[in-house]
PDB file of C-alpha atoms in Angstrom:
ATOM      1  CA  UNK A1252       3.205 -18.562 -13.251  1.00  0.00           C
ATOM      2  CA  UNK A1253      -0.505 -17.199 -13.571  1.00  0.00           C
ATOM      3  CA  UNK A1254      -1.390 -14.106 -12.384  1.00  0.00           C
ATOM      4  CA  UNK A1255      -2.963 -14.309  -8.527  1.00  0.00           C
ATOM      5  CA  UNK A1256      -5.738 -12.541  -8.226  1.00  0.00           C
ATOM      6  CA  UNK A1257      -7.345 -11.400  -4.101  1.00  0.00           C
ATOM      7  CA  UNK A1258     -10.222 -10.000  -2.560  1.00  0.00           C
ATOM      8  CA  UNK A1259     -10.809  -8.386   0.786  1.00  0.00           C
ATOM      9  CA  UNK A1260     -12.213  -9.662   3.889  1.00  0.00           C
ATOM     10  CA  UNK A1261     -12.178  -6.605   6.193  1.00  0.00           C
ATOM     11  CA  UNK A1262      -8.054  -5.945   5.860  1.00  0.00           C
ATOM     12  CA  UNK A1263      -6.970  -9.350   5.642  1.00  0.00           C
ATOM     13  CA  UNK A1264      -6.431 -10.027   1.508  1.00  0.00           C
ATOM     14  CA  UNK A1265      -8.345 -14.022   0.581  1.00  0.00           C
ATOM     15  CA  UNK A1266      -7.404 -15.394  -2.693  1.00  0.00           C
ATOM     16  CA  UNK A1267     -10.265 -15.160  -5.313  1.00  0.00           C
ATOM     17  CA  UNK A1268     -11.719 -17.697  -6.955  1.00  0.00           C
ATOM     18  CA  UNK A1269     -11.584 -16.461 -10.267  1.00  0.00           C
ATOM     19  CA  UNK A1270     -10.759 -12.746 -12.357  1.00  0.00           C
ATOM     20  CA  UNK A1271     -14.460 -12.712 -12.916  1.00  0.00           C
ATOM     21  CA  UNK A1272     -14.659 -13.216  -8.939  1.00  0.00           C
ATOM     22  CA  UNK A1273     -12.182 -10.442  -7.852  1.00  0.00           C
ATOM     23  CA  UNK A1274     -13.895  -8.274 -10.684  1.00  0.00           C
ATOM     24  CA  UNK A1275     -17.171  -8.067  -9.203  1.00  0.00           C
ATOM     25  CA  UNK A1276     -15.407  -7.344  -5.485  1.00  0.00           C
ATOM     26  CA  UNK A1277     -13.495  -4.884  -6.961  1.00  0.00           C
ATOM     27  CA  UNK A1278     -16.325  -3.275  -8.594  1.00  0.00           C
ATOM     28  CA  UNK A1279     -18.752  -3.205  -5.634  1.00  0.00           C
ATOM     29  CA  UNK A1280     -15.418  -2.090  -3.586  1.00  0.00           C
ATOM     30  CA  UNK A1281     -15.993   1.608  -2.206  1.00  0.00           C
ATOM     31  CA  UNK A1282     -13.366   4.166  -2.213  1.00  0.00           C
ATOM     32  CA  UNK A1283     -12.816   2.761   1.867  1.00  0.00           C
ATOM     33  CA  UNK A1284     -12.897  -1.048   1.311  1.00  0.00           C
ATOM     34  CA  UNK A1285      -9.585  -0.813  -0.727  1.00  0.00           C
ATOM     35  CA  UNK A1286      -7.315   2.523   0.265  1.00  0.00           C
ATOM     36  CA  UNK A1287      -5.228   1.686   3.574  1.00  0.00           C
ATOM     37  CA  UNK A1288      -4.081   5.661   3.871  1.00  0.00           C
ATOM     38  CA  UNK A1289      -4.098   8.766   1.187  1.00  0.00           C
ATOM     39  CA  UNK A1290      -2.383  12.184   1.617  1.00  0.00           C
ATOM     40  CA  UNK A1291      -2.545  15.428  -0.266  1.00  0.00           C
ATOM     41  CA  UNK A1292       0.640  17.460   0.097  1.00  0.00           C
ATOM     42  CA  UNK A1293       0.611  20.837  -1.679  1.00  0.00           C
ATOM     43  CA  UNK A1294       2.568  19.273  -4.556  1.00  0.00           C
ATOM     44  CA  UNK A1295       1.995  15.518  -4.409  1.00  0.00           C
ATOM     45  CA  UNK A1296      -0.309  12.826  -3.669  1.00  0.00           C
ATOM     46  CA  UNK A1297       0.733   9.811  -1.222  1.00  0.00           C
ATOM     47  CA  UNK A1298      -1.548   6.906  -2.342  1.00  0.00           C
ATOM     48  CA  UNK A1299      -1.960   3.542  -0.668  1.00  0.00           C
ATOM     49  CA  UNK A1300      -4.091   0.972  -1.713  1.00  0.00           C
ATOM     50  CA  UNK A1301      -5.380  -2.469  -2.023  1.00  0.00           C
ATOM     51  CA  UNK A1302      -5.138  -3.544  -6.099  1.00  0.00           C
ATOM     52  CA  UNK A1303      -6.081  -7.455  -5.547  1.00  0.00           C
ATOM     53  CA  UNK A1304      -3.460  -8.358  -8.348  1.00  0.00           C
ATOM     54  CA  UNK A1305       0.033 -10.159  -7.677  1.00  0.00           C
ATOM     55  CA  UNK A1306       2.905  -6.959  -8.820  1.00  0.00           C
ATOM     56  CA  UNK A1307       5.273 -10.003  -8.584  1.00  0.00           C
ATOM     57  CA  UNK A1308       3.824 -12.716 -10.198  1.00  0.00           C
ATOM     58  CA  UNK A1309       7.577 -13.242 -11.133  1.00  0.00           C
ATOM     59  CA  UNK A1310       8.682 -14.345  -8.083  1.00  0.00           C
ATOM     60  CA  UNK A1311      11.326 -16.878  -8.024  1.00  0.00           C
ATOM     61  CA  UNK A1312      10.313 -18.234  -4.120  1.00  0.00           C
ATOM     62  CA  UNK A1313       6.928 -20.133  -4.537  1.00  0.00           C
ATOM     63  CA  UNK A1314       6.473 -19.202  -1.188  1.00  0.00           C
ATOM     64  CA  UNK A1315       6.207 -16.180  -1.647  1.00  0.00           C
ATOM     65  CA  UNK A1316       3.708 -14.006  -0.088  1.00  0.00           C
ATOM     66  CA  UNK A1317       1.725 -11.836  -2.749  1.00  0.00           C
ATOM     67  CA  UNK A1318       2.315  -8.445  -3.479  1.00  0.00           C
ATOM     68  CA  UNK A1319      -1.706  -6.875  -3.278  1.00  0.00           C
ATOM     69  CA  UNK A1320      -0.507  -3.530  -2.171  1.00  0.00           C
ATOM     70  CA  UNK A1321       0.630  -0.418  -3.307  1.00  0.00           C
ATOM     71  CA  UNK A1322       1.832   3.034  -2.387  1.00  0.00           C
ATOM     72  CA  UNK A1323       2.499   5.500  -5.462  1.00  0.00           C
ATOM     73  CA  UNK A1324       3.319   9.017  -5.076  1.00  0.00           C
ATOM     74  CA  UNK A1325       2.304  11.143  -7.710  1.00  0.00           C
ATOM     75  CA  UNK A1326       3.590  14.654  -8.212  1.00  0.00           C
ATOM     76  CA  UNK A1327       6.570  16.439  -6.296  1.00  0.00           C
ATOM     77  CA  UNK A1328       9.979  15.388  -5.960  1.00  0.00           C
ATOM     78  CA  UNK A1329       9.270  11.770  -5.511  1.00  0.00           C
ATOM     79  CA  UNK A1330       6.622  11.709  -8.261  1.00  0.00           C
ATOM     80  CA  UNK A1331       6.327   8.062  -9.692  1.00  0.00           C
ATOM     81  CA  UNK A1332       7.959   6.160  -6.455  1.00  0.00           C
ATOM     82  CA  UNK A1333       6.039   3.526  -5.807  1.00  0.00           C
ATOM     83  CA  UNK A1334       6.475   0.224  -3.190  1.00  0.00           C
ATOM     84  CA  UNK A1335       4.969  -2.870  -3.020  1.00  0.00           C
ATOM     85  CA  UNK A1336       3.306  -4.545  -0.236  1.00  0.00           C
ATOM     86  CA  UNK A1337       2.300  -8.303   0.896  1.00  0.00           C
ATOM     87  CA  UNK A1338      -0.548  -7.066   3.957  1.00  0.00           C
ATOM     88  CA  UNK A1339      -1.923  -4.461   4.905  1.00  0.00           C
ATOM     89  CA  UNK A1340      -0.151  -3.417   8.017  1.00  0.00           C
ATOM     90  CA  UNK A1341       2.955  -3.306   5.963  1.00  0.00           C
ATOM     91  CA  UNK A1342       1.328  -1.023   3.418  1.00  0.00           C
ATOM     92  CA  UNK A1343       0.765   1.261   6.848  1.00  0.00           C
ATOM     93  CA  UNK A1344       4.396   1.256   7.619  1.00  0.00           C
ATOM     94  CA  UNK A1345       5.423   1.836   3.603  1.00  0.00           C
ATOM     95  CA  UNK A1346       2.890   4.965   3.572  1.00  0.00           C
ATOM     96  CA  UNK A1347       4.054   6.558   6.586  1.00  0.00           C
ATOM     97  CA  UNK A1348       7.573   6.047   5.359  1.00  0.00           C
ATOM     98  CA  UNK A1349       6.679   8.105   2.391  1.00  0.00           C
ATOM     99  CA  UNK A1350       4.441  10.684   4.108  1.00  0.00           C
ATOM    100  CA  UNK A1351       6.574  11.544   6.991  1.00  0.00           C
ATOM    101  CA  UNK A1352       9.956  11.638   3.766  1.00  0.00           C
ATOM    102  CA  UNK A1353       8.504  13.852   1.730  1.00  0.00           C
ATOM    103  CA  UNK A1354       7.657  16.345   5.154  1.00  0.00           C
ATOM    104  CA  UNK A1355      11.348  16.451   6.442  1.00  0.00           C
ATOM    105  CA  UNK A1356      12.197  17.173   3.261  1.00  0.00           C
ATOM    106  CA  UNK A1357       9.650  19.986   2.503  1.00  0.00           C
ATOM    107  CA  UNK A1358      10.661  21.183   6.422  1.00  0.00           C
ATOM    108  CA  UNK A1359      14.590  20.782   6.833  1.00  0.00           C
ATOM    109  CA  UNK A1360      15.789  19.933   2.971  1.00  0.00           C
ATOM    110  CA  UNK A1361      16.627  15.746   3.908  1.00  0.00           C
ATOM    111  CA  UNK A1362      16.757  13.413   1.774  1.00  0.00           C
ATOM    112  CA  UNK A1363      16.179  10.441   4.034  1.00  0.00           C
ATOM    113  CA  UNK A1364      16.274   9.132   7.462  1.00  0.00           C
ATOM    114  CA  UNK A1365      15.155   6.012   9.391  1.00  0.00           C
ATOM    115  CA  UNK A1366      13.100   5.791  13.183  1.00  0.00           C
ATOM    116  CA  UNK A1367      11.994   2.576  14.094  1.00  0.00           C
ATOM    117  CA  UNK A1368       8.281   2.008  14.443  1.00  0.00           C
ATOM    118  CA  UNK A1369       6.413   2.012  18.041  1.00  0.00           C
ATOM    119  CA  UNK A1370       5.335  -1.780  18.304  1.00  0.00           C
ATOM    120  CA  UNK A1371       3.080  -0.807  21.148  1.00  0.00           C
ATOM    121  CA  UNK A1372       1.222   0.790  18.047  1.00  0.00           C
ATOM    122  CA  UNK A1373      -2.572  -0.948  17.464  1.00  0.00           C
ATOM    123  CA  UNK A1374      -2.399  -0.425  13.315  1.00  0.00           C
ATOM    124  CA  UNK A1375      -6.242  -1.244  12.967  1.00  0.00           C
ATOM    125  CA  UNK A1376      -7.292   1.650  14.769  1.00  0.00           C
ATOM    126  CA  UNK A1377      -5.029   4.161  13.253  1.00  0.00           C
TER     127      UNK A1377
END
């Protein structure tokens, strides 16, 4: 399967037309058009981002959806987690997850835990 490459149009991710296409986007992206959220913790960095490349081009299911997003945390205990996401309000969701994890753990010394996202929440504005 050939590698998918995507482009932005505001947050909603539009297949591009070529990798000379998504190139130039990418290029004449700024620092705003492609990170969803970013957090500096004293010992790690919380990074989410629009990269406009399939991560699973490998997909068995033709349908699908691409993977265009990622979070990677770099430093600290979770240093080199990363997770993959198909939109951008899902790359919200995957951020906070890791964000508000590595904070209990810095605060109370847990590993993990789970609370269920508001869906009253308006993600474009946050």
């Amino acid at each position: 399967m050939p590698i998918r490459y995507y482009k932005l149009d505001g947050k909603i991710p539009i297949a591009a037309e070529s990798f000379l296409d998504w190139n130039l986007w990418m290029a004449s992206a700024t620092f705003g058009d492609v990170t969803v959220m970013y957090n500096d913790f004293n010992d790690s960095l919380v990074s989410t981002k629009f990269v406009g490349i399939d991560l699973n081009p490998g997909s068995s299911n033709a349908d699908a959806q691409p993977m265009i997003f990622e979070t990677l945390v770099m430093g600290g205990v979770l240093d080199g987690k990363k997770q993959i996401y198909p939109t951008w309000d899902e790359a919200i969701l995957g951020h906070l997850r890791f964000s508000l994890g590595l904070t209990v753990r810095r605060w109370f010394g847990v590993s993990e835990f789970f609370l269920p996202m508001p869906s009253n929440i308006d993600y474009s504005k946050v």
